[in-house]
PDB file of C-alpha atoms in Angstrom:
ATOM      1  CA  MET A   1      45.567  12.867 -25.971  1.00 62.00           C
ATOM      2  CA  LYS A   2      46.542   9.473 -25.191  1.00 70.00           C
ATOM      3  CA  ILE A   3      44.772   7.184 -22.904  1.00 71.00           C
ATOM      4  CA  LYS A   4      46.579   4.234 -21.416  1.00 73.00           C
ATOM      5  CA  ILE A   5      44.832   0.845 -21.513  1.00 76.00           C
ATOM      6  CA  SER A   6      45.495   0.306 -17.825  1.00 69.00           C
ATOM      7  CA  THR A   7      43.814   3.535 -16.870  1.00 70.00           C
ATOM      8  CA  VAL A   8      40.711   2.408 -19.149  1.00 60.00           C
ATOM      9  CA  VAL A   9      40.860  -0.829 -17.280  1.00 64.00           C
ATOM     10  CA  PHE A  10      41.074   0.722 -13.676  1.00 70.00           C
ATOM     11  CA  VAL A  11      38.263   2.950 -14.428  1.00 66.00           C
ATOM     12  CA  LEU A  12      36.240   0.001 -15.632  1.00 64.00           C
ATOM     13  CA  SER A  13      36.878  -1.933 -12.603  1.00 69.00           C
ATOM     14  CA  LEU A  14      35.849   0.763 -10.165  1.00 69.00           C
ATOM     15  CA  LEU A  15      32.744   1.259 -12.063  1.00 70.00           C
ATOM     16  CA  ALA A  16      31.938  -2.642 -11.906  1.00 60.00           C
ATOM     17  CA  THR A  17      32.913  -2.531  -8.038  1.00 60.00           C
ATOM     18  CA  GLY A  18      30.325   0.239  -7.416  1.00 60.00           C
ATOM     19  CA  THR A  19      27.772  -1.362  -9.406  1.00 58.00           C
ATOM     20  CA  VAL A  20      28.261  -4.823  -7.662  1.00 53.00           C
ATOM     21  CA  PHE A  21      28.405  -2.953  -4.062  1.00 55.00           C
ATOM     22  CA  PHE A  22      25.162  -1.070  -4.967  1.00 54.00           C
ATOM     23  CA  PHE A  23      23.422  -4.165  -6.160  1.00 52.00           C
ATOM     24  CA  ALA A  24      24.611  -6.251  -3.379  1.00 49.00           C
ATOM     25  CA  GLN A  25      22.840  -4.292  -0.556  1.00 53.00           C
ATOM     26  CA  GLU A  26      19.916  -6.258   0.392  1.00 52.00           C
ATOM     27  CA  GLY A  27      16.827  -4.461  -0.273  1.00 61.00           C
ATOM     28  CA  LEU A  28      18.495  -1.224  -1.287  1.00 69.00           C
ATOM     29  CA  ILE A  29      16.784  -1.062  -4.595  1.00 71.00           C
ATOM     30  CA  THR A  30      13.446  -2.335  -3.444  1.00 69.00           C
ATOM     31  CA  ARG A  31      13.651   0.277  -0.844  1.00 72.00           C
ATOM     32  CA  THR A  32      14.484   3.101  -3.418  1.00 75.00           C
ATOM     33  CA  ILE A  33      11.651   1.790  -5.712  1.00 79.00           C
ATOM     34  CA  CYS A  34       9.338   1.234  -2.892  1.00 82.00           C
ATOM     35  CA  SER A  35      10.053   5.098  -1.469  1.00 78.00           C
ATOM     36  CA  PHE A  36       9.863   6.994  -4.553  1.00 78.00           C
ATOM     37  CA  ILE A  37       7.810   5.325  -7.306  1.00 79.00           C
ATOM     38  CA  VAL A  38       5.283   2.731  -5.735  1.00 81.00           C
ATOM     39  CA  PRO A  39       3.119   4.713  -3.499  1.00 79.00           C
ATOM     40  CA  TRP A  40       2.382   7.042  -6.251  1.00 77.00           C
ATOM     41  CA  GLN A  41       1.587   4.350  -8.978  1.00 78.00           C
ATOM     42  CA  ASP A  42      -1.853   4.078 -10.426  1.00 79.00           C
ATOM     43  CA  THR A  43      -2.694   0.789  -8.388  1.00 82.00           C
ATOM     44  CA  ALA A  44      -6.434   0.371  -9.478  1.00 86.00           C
ATOM     45  CA  LEU A  45      -6.785  -3.036 -11.525  1.00 86.00           C
ATOM     46  CA  ARG A  46      -9.042  -3.720 -14.063  1.00 84.00           C
ATOM     47  CA  ARG A  47     -11.117  -5.832 -12.038  1.00 84.00           C
ATOM     48  CA  GLU A  48     -14.342  -4.320 -10.839  1.00 93.00           C
ATOM     49  CA  ARG A  49     -15.806  -7.176  -8.572  1.00 93.00           C
ATOM     50  CA  PHE A  50     -15.901  -7.984  -4.969  1.00 94.00           C
ATOM     51  CA  LEU A  51     -13.833 -11.178  -3.783  1.00 95.00           C
ATOM     52  CA  GLU A  52     -16.106 -13.452  -1.564  1.00 94.00           C
ATOM     53  CA  CYS A  53     -13.445 -13.888   1.198  1.00 95.00           C
ATOM     54  CA  SER A  54      -9.966 -13.088   2.327  1.00 97.00           C
ATOM     55  CA  ASN A  55      -7.075 -15.630   2.988  1.00 96.00           C
ATOM     56  CA  ILE A  56      -4.880 -13.108   4.572  1.00 98.00           C
ATOM     57  CA  GLN A  57      -4.477 -13.335   8.461  1.00 98.00           C
ATOM     58  CA  GLN A  58      -5.290  -9.800   9.614  1.00 98.00           C
ATOM     59  CA  GLN A  59      -7.120  -8.152  12.231  1.00 98.00           C
ATOM     60  CA  ILE A  60      -8.247  -4.578  12.745  1.00 97.00           C
ATOM     61  CA  ILE A  61      -6.810  -3.366  16.164  1.00 97.00           C
ATOM     62  CA  PHE A  62      -7.505   0.189  16.330  1.00 97.00           C
ATOM     63  CA  THR A  63     -10.149   2.689  14.739  1.00 97.00           C
ATOM     64  CA  ASP A  64     -10.681   6.445  15.324  1.00 98.00           C
ATOM     65  CA  ASN A  65     -12.931   8.722  13.716  1.00 98.00           C
ATOM     66  CA  ILE A  66     -14.776   6.012  11.918  1.00 98.00           C
ATOM     67  CA  ALA A  67     -18.403   5.823  10.893  1.00 97.00           C
ATOM     68  CA  THR A  68     -19.653   2.319   9.716  1.00 96.00           C
ATOM     69  CA  SER A  69     -22.556   1.407   7.581  1.00 94.00           C
ATOM     70  CA  GLU A  70     -23.916  -1.775   5.977  1.00 90.00           C
ATOM     71  CA  GLU A  71     -24.156  -2.066   2.413  1.00 83.00           C
ATOM     72  CA  GLN A  72     -27.843  -3.146   1.490  1.00 82.00           C
ATOM     73  CA  ASN A  73     -28.169  -6.757   0.677  1.00 82.00           C
ATOM     74  CA  THR A  74     -24.613  -7.361   1.034  1.00 88.00           C
ATOM     75  CA  PRO A  75     -22.465  -8.499   3.823  1.00 93.00           C
ATOM     76  CA  TRP A  76     -20.044  -5.523   3.259  1.00 96.00           C
ATOM     77  CA  GLN A  77     -19.197  -3.021   5.584  1.00 96.00           C
ATOM     78  CA  VAL A  78     -18.142   0.656   4.563  1.00 97.00           C
ATOM     79  CA  LEU A  79     -16.033   2.699   6.774  1.00 98.00           C
ATOM     80  CA  SER A  80     -15.644   6.253   6.524  1.00 98.00           C
ATOM     81  CA  PRO A  81     -14.632   9.647   8.766  1.00 98.00           C
ATOM     82  CA  ARG A  82     -17.352  10.380  11.298  1.00 98.00           C
ATOM     83  CA  ASP A  83     -16.089  13.840  11.493  1.00 98.00           C
ATOM     84  CA  PRO A  84     -14.818  14.712   7.910  1.00 96.00           C
ATOM     85  CA  SER A  85     -12.572  17.636   9.164  1.00 97.00           C
ATOM     86  CA  LYS A  86      -9.905  15.112  10.136  1.00 97.00           C
ATOM     87  CA  PRO A  87      -8.976  11.499   8.973  1.00 98.00           C
ATOM     88  CA  ALA A  88     -10.661   8.468   9.915  1.00 98.00           C
ATOM     89  CA  LEU A  89      -7.829   5.913  10.961  1.00 98.00           C
ATOM     90  CA  VAL A  90      -7.918   2.077  10.813  1.00 98.00           C
ATOM     91  CA  LYS A  91      -5.057   0.157  12.178  1.00 98.00           C
ATOM     92  CA  VAL A  92      -4.645  -3.274  11.140  1.00 98.00           C
ATOM     93  CA  THR A  93      -1.881  -5.933  11.468  1.00 97.00           C
ATOM     94  CA  LEU A  94      -1.412  -8.616   8.794  1.00 96.00           C
ATOM     95  CA  LYS A  95       0.669 -11.552   8.147  1.00 97.00           C
ATOM     96  CA  VAL A  96       3.009 -10.473   5.130  1.00 96.00           C
ATOM     97  CA  ASP A  97       3.033 -14.057   3.205  1.00 95.00           C
ATOM     98  CA  ARG A  98       2.503 -12.805  -0.205  1.00 94.00           C
ATOM     99  CA  ASP A  99       3.876  -9.827  -2.641  1.00 92.00           C
ATOM    100  CA  LEU A 100       0.504  -8.278  -3.179  1.00 94.00           C
ATOM    101  CA  ALA A 101      -2.837  -7.690  -1.598  1.00 97.00           C
ATOM    102  CA  ILE A 102      -6.365  -6.144  -2.970  1.00 97.00           C
ATOM    103  CA  LEU A 103      -8.235  -3.680  -1.191  1.00 97.00           C
ATOM    104  CA  TYR A 104     -11.491  -1.630  -1.952  1.00 97.00           C
ATOM    105  CA  PRO A 105     -11.126   1.975  -1.297  1.00 97.00           C
ATOM    106  CA  ARG A 106     -13.735   4.408  -2.739  1.00 96.00           C
ATOM    107  CA  THR A 107     -13.679   8.213  -3.092  1.00 96.00           C
ATOM    108  CA  SER A 108     -16.263  10.686  -4.437  1.00 94.00           C
ATOM    109  CA  GLY A 109     -14.315  13.917  -5.720  1.00 92.00           C
ATOM    110  CA  PRO A 110     -10.728  15.678  -5.376  1.00 94.00           C
ATOM    111  CA  GLU A 111     -11.022  16.448  -1.506  1.00 94.00           C
ATOM    112  CA  ASP A 112     -11.175  12.878  -0.797  1.00 97.00           C
ATOM    113  CA  ALA A 113      -7.983  10.757  -0.331  1.00 97.00           C
ATOM    114  CA  ILE A 114      -6.859   7.403   1.219  1.00 98.00           C
ATOM    115  CA  THR A 115      -3.514   6.540   2.148  1.00 98.00           C
ATOM    116  CA  ILE A 116      -1.880   3.555   3.767  1.00 97.00           C
ATOM    117  CA  HIS A 117       1.432   3.680   6.087  1.00 97.00           C
ATOM    118  CA  GLU A 118       3.477   0.813   7.481  1.00 97.00           C
ATOM    119  CA  GLU A 119       4.102   1.732  11.117  1.00 94.00           C
ATOM    120  CA  ARG A 120       7.389  -0.001  12.808  1.00 87.00           C
ATOM    121  CA  ASN A 121       8.544   1.285  16.034  1.00 83.00           C
ATOM    122  CA  VAL A 122       8.142   4.899  15.771  1.00 83.00           C
ATOM    123  CA  ARG A 123       8.489   5.452  11.922  1.00 86.00           C
ATOM    124  CA  ARG A 124       6.046   5.424   9.223  1.00 91.00           C
ATOM    125  CA  ARG A 125       6.749   4.464   5.675  1.00 90.00           C
ATOM    126  CA  LEU A 126       4.163   5.430   3.012  1.00 94.00           C
ATOM    127  CA  LEU A 127       2.971   2.537   1.090  1.00 95.00           C
ATOM    128  CA  PHE A 128      -0.413   3.487  -0.984  1.00 95.00           C
ATOM    129  CA  VAL A 129      -2.163   6.804  -1.967  1.00 95.00           C
ATOM    130  CA  VAL A 130      -5.352   6.937  -4.012  1.00 95.00           C
ATOM    131  CA  ASN A 131      -6.685  10.449  -4.485  1.00 93.00           C
ATOM    132  CA  GLY A 132     -10.460  11.231  -5.667  1.00 93.00           C
ATOM    133  CA  LYS A 133     -11.108  12.507  -9.060  1.00 88.00           C
ATOM    134  CA  ASP A 134     -13.264  15.265 -10.345  1.00 84.00           C
ATOM    135  CA  ARG A 135     -15.598  12.698 -12.056  1.00 78.00           C
ATOM    136  CA  GLY A 136     -17.700  11.681  -9.001  1.00 88.00           C
ATOM    137  CA  TRP A 137     -17.572   8.337  -7.345  1.00 93.00           C
ATOM    138  CA  SER A 138     -15.012   5.822  -8.199  1.00 92.00           C
ATOM    139  CA  PRO A 139     -16.825   2.519  -8.948  1.00 92.00           C
ATOM    140  CA  ILE A 140     -17.763   0.423  -5.781  1.00 90.00           C
ATOM    141  CA  SER A 141     -16.049  -2.948  -6.444  1.00 94.00           C
ATOM    142  CA  LYS A 142     -12.948  -1.422  -8.053  1.00 95.00           C
ATOM    143  CA  GLN A 143      -9.883  -3.497  -6.851  1.00 96.00           C
ATOM    144  CA  TYR A 144      -6.635  -1.592  -5.999  1.00 96.00           C
ATOM    145  CA  ARG A 145      -3.398  -3.650  -5.237  1.00 96.00           C
ATOM    146  CA  ILE A 146      -0.821  -2.855  -2.471  1.00 96.00           C
ATOM    147  CA  CYS A 147       2.801  -3.802  -2.793  1.00 93.00           C
ATOM    148  CA  LEU A 148       3.652  -5.752   0.528  1.00 94.00           C
ATOM    149  CA  ASP A 149       7.191  -6.266  -0.847  1.00 90.00           C
ATOM    150  CA  CYS A 150       7.535  -2.496   0.121  1.00 91.00           C
ATOM    151  CA  VAL A 151       6.922  -2.937   3.767  1.00 91.00           C
ATOM    152  CA  ASP A 152      10.175  -3.353   5.840  1.00 86.00           C
ATOM    153  CA  PHE A 153      12.011  -6.532   5.082  1.00 80.00           C
ATOM    154  CA  GLY A 154       8.987  -7.509   2.368  1.00 83.00           C
ATOM    155  CA  TRP A 155      11.741  -8.851   0.006  1.00 76.00           C
ATOM    156  CA  VAL A 156      12.535 -11.596   2.434  1.00 80.00           C
ATOM    157  CA  ASP A 157      11.145 -15.229   1.939  1.00 84.00           C
ATOM    158  CA  GLU A 158      10.141 -15.492   5.501  1.00 91.00           C
ATOM    159  CA  ASP A 159       6.468 -14.862   6.765  1.00 94.00           C
ATOM    160  CA  PHE A 160       6.065 -12.106   9.440  1.00 95.00           C
ATOM    161  CA  ASN A 161       3.456  -9.682  10.723  1.00 96.00           C
ATOM    162  CA  THR A 162       3.394  -5.876  10.345  1.00 96.00           C
ATOM    163  CA  THR A 163       0.989  -2.986  11.303  1.00 97.00           C
ATOM    164  CA  LEU A 164      -0.665  -0.774   8.507  1.00 98.00           C
ATOM    165  CA  VAL A 165      -2.374   2.444   9.281  1.00 98.00           C
ATOM    166  CA  ILE A 166      -4.853   3.256   6.665  1.00 98.00           C
ATOM    167  CA  SER A 167      -6.145   7.043   6.909  1.00 98.00           C
ATOM    168  CA  LEU A 168      -9.308   8.304   5.359  1.00 98.00           C
ATOM    169  CA  TYR A 169      -9.402  11.939   4.229  1.00 98.00           C
ATOM    170  CA  GLY A 170     -12.567  13.677   3.180  1.00 97.00           C
ATOM    171  CA  LYS A 171     -16.358  13.509   3.713  1.00 95.00           C
ATOM    172  CA  PHE A 172     -16.723  10.661   1.053  1.00 95.00           C
ATOM    173  CA  ALA A 173     -13.543   8.747   1.577  1.00 97.00           C
ATOM    174  CA  GLN A 174     -14.578   5.050   2.120  1.00 97.00           C
ATOM    175  CA  LEU A 175     -12.769   1.579   2.750  1.00 98.00           C
ATOM    176  CA  TRP A 176     -14.895  -1.334   1.989  1.00 97.00           C
ATOM    177  CA  THR A 177     -14.554  -4.393   4.387  1.00 97.00           C
ATOM    178  CA  LEU A 178     -16.004  -7.870   4.654  1.00 97.00           C
ATOM    179  CA  ASN A 179     -16.278  -9.771   7.826  1.00 95.00           C
ATOM    180  CA  GLY A 180     -13.482  -7.409   9.515  1.00 95.00           C
ATOM    181  CA  ALA A 181     -11.069  -8.278   6.429  1.00 98.00           C
ATOM    182  CA  VAL A 182      -9.471  -5.092   4.941  1.00 98.00           C
ATOM    183  CA  PHE A 183      -7.002  -6.854   2.615  1.00 98.00           C
ATOM    184  CA  PHE A 184      -7.834  -9.736   0.079  1.00 97.00           C
TER     185      PHE A 184
END
């Protein structure tokens, strides 16, 4: 079987055009990675220490089914479900002016989980999941990262505000906050 050079050149040019078109779609690769890989990655950092403050502009605008407690001898406040049979919700608006943020979720067992969705219009996009393990409590000051590049238009260079909804599932699911800050 003899293949003409013009046929090979034509097929290669089609592949090149398709590749350029795919990569030229603004945010297409980011959206794909953020939808199928990022929420399920292990986002725990090696660091186990509390940061002293947050420089992210944010505000808790809504809570539902939240119990709060003050951690002894610290300025930290712990949020958890008041009724563990349904999720606790914390809605936060924040300024997206960086690629990553840190937060402090904590779980005690496999029935506990924490998720974060971006809420834009009537749509929600999953950004973060941490599930409890069989080993008992996760470390108190374990830092977890959330990829802010994965929010809608997170790949653009301009700062903007978005709304994130944090859901706490299970009796011992916790979110540690400091002076009203969730993200650090």
